[in-house]
PDB file of C-alpha atoms in Angstrom:
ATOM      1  CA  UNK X  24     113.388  93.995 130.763  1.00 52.00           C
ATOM      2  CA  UNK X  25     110.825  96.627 131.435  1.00 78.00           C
ATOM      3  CA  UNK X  26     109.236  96.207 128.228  1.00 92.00           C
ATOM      4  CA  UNK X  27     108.776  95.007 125.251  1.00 95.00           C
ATOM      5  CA  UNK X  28     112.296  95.612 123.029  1.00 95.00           C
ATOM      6  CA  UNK X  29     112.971  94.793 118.973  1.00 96.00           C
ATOM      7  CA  UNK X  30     115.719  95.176 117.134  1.00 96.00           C
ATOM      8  CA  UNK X  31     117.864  96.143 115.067  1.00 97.00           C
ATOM      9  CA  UNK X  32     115.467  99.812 115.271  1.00 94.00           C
ATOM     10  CA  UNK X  33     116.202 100.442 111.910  1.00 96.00           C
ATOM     11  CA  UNK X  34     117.172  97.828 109.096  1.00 97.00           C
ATOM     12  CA  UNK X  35     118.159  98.744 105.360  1.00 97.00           C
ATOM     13  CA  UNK X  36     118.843  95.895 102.880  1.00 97.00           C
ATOM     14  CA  UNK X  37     118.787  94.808  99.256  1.00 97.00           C
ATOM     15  CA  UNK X  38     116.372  93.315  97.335  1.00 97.00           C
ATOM     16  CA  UNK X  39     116.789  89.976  97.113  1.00 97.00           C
ATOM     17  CA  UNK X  40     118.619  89.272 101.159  1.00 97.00           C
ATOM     18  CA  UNK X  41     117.202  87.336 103.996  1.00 98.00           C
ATOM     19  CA  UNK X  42     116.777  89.747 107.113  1.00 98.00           C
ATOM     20  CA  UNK X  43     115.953  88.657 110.471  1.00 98.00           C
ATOM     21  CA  UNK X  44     114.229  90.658 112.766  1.00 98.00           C
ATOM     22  CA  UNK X  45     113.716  89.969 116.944  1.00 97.00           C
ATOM     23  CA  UNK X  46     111.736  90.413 119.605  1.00 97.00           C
ATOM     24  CA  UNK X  47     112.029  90.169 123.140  1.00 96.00           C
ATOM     25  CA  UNK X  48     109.212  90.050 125.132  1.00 95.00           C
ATOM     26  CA  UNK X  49     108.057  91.198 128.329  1.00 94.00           C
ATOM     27  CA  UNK X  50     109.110  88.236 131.035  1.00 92.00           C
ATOM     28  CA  UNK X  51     106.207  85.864 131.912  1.00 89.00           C
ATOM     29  CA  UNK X  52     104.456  86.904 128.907  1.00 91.00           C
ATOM     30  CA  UNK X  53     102.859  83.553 126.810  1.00 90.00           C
ATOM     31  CA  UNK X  54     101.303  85.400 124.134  1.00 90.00           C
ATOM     32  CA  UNK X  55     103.527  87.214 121.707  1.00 93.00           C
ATOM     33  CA  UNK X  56     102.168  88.754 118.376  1.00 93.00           C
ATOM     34  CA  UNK X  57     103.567  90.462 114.968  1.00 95.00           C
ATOM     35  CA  UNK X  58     102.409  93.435 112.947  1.00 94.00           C
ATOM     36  CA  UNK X  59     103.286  94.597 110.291  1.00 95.00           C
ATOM     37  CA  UNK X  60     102.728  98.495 109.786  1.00 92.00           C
ATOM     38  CA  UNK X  61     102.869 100.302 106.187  1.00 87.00           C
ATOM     39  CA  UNK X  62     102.060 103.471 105.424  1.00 76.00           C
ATOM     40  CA  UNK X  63      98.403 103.834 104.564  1.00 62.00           C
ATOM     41  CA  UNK X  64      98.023 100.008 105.289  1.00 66.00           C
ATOM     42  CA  UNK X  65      97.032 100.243 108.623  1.00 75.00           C
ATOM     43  CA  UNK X  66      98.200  97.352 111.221  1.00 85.00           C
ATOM     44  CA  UNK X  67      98.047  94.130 109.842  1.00 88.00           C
ATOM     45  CA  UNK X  68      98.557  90.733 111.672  1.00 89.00           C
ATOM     46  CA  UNK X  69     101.359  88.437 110.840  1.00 93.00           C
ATOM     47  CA  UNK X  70     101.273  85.840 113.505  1.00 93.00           C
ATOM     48  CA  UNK X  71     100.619  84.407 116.686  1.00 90.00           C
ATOM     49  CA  UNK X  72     102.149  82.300 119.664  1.00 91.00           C
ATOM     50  CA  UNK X  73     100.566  81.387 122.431  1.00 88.00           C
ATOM     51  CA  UNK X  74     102.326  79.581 125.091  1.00 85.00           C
ATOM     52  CA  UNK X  75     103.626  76.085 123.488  1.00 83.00           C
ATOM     53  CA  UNK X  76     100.093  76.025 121.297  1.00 85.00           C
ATOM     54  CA  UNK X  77     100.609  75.914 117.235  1.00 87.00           C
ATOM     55  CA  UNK X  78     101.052  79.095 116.267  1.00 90.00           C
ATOM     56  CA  UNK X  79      98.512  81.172 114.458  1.00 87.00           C
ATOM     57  CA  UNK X  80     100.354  81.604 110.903  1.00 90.00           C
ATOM     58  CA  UNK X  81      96.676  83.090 108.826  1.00 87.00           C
ATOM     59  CA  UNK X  82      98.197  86.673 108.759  1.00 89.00           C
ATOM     60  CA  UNK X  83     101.624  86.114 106.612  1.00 94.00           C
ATOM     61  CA  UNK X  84     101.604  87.246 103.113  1.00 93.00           C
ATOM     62  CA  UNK X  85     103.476  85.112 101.932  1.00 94.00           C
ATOM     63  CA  UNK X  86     106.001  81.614 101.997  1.00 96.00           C
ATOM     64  CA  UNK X  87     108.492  84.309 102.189  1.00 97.00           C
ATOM     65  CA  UNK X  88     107.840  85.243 105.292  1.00 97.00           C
ATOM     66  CA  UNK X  89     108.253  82.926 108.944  1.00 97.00           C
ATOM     67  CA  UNK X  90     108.725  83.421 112.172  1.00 96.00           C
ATOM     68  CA  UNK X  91     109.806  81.059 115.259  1.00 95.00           C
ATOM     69  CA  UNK X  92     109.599  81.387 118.961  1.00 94.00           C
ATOM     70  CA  UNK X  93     112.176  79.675 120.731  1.00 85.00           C
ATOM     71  CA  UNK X  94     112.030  78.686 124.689  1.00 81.00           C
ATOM     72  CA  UNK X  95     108.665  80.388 124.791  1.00 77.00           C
ATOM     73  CA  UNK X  96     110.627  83.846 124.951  1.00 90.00           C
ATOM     74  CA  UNK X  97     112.230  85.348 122.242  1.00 95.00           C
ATOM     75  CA  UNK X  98     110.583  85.562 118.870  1.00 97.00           C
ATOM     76  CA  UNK X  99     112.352  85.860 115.114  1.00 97.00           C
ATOM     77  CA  UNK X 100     110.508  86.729 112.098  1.00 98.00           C
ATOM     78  CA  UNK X 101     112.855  85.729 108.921  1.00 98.00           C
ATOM     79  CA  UNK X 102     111.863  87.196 105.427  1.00 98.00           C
ATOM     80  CA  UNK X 103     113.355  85.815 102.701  1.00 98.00           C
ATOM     81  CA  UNK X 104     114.037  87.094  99.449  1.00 98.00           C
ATOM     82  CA  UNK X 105     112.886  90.851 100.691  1.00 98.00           C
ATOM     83  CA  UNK X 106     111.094  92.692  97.844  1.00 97.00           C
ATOM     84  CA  UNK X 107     110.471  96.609  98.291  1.00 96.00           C
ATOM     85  CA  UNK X 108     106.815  95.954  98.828  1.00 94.00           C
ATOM     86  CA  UNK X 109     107.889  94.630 102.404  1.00 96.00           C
ATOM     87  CA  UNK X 110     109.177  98.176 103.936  1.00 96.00           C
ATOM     88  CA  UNK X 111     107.414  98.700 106.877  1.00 96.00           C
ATOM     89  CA  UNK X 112     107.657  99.434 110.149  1.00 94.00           C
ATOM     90  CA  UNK X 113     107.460  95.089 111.883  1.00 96.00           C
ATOM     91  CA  UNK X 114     105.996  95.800 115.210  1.00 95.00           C
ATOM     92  CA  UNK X 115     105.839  92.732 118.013  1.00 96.00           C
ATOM     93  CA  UNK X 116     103.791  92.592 121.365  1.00 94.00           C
ATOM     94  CA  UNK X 117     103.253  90.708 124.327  1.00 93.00           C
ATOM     95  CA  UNK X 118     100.963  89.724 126.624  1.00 90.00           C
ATOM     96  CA  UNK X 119     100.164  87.701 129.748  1.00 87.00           C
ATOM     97  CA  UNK X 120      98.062  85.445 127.553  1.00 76.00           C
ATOM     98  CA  UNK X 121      95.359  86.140 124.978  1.00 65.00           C
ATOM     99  CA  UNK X 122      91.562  86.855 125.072  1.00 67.00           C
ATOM    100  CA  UNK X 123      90.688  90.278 127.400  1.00 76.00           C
ATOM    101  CA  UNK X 124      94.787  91.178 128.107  1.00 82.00           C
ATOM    102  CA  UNK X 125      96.717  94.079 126.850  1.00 88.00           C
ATOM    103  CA  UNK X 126      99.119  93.460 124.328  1.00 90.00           C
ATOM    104  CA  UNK X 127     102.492  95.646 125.074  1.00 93.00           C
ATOM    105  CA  UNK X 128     103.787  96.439 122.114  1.00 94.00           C
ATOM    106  CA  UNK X 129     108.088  97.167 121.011  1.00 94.00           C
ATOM    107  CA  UNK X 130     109.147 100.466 119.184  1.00 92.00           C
ATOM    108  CA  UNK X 131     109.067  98.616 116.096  1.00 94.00           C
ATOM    109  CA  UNK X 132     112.062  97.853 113.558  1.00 96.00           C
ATOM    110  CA  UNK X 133     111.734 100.095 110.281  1.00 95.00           C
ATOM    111  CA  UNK X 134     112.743  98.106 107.487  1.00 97.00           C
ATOM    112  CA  UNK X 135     113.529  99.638 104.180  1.00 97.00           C
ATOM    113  CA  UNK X 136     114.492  97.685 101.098  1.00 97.00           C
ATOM    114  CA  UNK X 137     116.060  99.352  97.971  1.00 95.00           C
TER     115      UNK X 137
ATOM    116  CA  UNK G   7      86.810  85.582 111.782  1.00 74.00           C
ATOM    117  CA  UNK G   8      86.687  88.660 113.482  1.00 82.00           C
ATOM    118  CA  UNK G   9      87.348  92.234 111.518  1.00 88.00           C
ATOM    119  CA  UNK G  10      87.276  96.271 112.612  1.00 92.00           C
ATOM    120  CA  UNK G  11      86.516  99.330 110.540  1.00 94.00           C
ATOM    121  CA  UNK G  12      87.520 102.582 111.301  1.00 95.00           C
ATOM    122  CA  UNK G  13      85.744 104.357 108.400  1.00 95.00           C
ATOM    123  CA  UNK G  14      87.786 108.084 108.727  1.00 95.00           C
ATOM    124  CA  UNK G  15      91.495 108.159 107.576  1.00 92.00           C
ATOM    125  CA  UNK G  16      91.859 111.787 109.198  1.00 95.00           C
ATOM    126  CA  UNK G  17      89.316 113.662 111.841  1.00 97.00           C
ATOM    127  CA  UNK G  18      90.777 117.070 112.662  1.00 97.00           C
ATOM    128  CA  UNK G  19      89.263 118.920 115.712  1.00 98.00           C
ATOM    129  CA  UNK G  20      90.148 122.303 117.111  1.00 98.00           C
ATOM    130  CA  UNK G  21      91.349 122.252 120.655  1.00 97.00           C
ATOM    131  CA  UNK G  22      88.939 122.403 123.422  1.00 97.00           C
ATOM    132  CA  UNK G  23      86.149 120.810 121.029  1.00 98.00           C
ATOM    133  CA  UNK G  24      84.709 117.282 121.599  1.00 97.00           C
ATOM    134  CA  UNK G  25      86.407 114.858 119.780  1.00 97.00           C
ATOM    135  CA  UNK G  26      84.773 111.124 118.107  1.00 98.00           C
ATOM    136  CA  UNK G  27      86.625 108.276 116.658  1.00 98.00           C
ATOM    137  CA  UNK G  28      84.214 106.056 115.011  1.00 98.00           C
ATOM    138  CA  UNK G  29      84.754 102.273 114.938  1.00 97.00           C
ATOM    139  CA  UNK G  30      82.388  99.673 113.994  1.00 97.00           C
ATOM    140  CA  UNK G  31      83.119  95.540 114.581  1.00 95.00           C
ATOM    141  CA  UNK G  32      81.697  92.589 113.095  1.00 92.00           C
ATOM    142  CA  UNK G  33      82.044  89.047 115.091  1.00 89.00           C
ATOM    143  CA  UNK G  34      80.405  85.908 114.897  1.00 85.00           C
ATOM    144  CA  UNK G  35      80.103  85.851 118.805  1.00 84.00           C
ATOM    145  CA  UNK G  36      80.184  88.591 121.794  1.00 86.00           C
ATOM    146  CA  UNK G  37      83.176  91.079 121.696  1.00 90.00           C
ATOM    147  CA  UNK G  38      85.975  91.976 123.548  1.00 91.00           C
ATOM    148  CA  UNK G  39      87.038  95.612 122.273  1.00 94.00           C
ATOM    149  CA  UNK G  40      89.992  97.589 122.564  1.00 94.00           C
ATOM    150  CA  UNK G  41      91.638 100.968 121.681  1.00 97.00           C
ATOM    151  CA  UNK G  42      94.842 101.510 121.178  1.00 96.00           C
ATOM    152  CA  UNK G  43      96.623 104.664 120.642  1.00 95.00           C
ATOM    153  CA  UNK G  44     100.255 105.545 118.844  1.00 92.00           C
ATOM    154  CA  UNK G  45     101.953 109.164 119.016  1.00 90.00           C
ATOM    155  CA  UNK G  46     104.841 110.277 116.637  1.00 83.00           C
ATOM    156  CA  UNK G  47     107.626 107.609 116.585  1.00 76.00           C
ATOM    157  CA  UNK G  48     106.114 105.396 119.709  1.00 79.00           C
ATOM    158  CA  UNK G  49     105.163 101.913 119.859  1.00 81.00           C
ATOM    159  CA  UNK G  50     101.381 101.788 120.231  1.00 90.00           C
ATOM    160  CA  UNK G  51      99.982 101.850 123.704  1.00 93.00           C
ATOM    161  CA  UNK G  52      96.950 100.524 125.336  1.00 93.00           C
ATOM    162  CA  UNK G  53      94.108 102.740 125.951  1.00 96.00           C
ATOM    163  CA  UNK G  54      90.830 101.233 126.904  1.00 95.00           C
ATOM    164  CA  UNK G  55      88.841  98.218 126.972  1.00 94.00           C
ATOM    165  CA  UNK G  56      85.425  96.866 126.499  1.00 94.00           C
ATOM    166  CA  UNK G  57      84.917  93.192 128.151  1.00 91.00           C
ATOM    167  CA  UNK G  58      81.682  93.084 129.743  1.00 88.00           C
ATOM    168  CA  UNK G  59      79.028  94.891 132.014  1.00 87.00           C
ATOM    169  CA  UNK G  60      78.498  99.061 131.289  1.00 90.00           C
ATOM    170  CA  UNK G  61      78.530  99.957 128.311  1.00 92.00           C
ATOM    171  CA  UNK G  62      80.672 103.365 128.861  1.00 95.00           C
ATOM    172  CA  UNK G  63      83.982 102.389 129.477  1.00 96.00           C
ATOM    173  CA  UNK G  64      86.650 104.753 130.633  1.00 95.00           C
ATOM    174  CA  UNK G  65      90.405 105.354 129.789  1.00 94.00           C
ATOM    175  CA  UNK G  66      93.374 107.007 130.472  1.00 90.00           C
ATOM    176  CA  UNK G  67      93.953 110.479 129.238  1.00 91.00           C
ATOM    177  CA  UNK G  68      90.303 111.420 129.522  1.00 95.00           C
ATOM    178  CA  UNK G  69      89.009 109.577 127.007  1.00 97.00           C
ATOM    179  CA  UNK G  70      85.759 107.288 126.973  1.00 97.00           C
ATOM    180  CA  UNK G  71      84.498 104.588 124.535  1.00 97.00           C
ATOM    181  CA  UNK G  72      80.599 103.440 124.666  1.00 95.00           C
ATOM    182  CA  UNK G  73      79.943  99.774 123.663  1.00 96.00           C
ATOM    183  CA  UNK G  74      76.304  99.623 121.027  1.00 96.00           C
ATOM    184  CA  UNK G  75      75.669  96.387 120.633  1.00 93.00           C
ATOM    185  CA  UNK G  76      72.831  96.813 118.263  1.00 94.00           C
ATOM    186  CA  UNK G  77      75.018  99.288 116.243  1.00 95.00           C
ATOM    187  CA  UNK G  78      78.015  96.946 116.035  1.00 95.00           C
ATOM    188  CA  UNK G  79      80.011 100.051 117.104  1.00 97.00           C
ATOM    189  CA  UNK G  80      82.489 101.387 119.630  1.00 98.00           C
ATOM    190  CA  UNK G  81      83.475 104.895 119.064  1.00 98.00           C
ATOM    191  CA  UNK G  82      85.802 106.889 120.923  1.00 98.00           C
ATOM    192  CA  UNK G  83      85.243 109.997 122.619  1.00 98.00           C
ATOM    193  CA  UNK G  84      86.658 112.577 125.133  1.00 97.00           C
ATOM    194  CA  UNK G  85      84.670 115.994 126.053  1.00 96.00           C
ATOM    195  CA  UNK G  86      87.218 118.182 125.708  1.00 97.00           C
ATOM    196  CA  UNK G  87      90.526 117.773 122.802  1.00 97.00           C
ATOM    197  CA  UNK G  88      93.778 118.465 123.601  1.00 97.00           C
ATOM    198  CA  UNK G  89      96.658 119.480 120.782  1.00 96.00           C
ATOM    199  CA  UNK G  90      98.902 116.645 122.677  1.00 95.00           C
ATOM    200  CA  UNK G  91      95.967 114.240 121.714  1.00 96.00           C
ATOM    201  CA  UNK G  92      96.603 114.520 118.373  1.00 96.00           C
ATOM    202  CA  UNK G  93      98.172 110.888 117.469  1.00 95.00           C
ATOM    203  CA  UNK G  94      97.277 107.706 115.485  1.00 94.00           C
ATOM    204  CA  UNK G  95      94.218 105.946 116.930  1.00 96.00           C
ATOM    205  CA  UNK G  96      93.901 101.767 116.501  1.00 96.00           C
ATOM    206  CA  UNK G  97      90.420  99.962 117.148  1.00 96.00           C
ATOM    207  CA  UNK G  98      90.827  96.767 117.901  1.00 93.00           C
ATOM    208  CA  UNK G  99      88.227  93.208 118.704  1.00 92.00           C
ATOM    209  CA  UNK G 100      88.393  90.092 119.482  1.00 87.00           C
ATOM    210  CA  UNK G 101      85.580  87.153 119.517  1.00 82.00           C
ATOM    211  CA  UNK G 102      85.035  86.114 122.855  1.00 79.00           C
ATOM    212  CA  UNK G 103      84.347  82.435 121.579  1.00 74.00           C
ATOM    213  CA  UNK G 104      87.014  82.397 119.209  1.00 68.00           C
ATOM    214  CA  UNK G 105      90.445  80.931 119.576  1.00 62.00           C
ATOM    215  CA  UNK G 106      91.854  83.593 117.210  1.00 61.00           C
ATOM    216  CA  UNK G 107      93.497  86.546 118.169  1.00 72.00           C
ATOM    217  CA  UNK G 108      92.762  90.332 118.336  1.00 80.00           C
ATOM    218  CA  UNK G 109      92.381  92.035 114.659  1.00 86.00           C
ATOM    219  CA  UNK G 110      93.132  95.408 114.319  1.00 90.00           C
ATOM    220  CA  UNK G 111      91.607  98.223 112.353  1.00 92.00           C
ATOM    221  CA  UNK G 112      93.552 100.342 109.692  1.00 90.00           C
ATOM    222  CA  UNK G 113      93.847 103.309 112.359  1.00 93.00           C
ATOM    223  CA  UNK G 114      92.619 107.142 112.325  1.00 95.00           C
ATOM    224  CA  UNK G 115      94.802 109.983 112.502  1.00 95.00           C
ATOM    225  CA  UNK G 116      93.528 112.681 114.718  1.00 97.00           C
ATOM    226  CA  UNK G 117      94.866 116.436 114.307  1.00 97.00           C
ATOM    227  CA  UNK G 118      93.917 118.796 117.383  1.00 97.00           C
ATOM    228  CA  UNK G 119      94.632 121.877 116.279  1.00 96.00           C
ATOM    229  CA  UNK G 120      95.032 124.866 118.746  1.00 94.00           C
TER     230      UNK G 120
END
């Protein structure tokens, strides 16, 4: 695609239930990040793939939290056991590789949990 | 590891004034820095980059960014604000020796008021 697309857009669960969330990235892209985005929080880094490298896993918050990269393309970040503190916006970019290239980011999937 | 402040939650400008973003960086090596901005319900889009070489860098929409070493700091700018300016503003570095990834401040939200 032209860009960089997530979804669902919007996701509302329980507390307590696993949610998935993807990303697909822009095509020929190695690098593909997450963020997560809360109000007043800022952006904070959740992890990292580059190419067929370990990923870069220092930014989850917790055990809860995990995300895999399959085929070097499409990207799913799994939370498990969702606890309200982990509404946010999830927001995923791309990029031709690391170091001095722009990162694309998706719209972003809103997740709310009650 | 590499880190970003953007000391000012809110700056609010009238139109037609200059406007200043302040960001300061702290690496253990030489920086790569970036700007990022995000309006109302967007993903966040590149804006300008610092790599290497002049220490004024240039963007899109007008805006500028100088590189000061010495002052750990990379501050956006533009001459002249515009009300459609007025958006969520993300510094953002990376350690040029490092193989971790780009770390992103907790943002600044800028109000142009007419």
């Amino acid at each position: 695609g032209a860009g960089v697309s997530q979804s669902p857009s919007n996701k509302v669960t329980e507390k307590g239930k696993d949610v998935e969330l993807r990303c697909d990235p822009i095509s020929g892209h190695t690098a593909l990040y997450w963020y997560r985005q809360s109000l007043g929080q800022g952006l904070e880094f959740l992890i990292y793939f580059q190419g067929n490298s370990a990923p870069d896993k220092s930014g989850l918050p917790s055990d809860r939290f995990s995300a895999e990269r399959t085929g070097g393309s499409v990207s799913t970040l799994t939370i498990q056991r969702t606890q309200q503190e982990d509404s946010a916006v999830y927001l995923c970019a791309s990029s031709l590789a690391s170091g001095v290239n722009i990162q694309y980011f998706g719209a972003g999937t809103r997740l709310s949990v009650l | 590891a590499q880190s970003v402040a953007q000391p000012e939650d809110q700056v609010n400008v009238a139109e037609g004034n200059p406007l200043t973003v302040k960001c300061t960086y702290s690496v253990s090596g030489n920086p790569y820095l970036f700007w990022y901005v995000q309006y109302p319900n967007r993903g966040l889009q590149f804006l300008l980059k610092y790599i290497t070489g002049d220490n004024l860098v240039k963007g899109s929409y007008g805006f500028e960014a100088e590189f000061n070493k010495s002052q750990t700091s990379f501050h956006l700018k533009k001459p002249s604000a515009l009300v459609s300016d007025s958006a969520l503003y993300f510094c953002a570095v990376r350690d040029k020796n490092s193989n971790n990834d780009m770390r992103f401040g907790a943002g600044t939200r800028l109000t142009v008021k007419p």
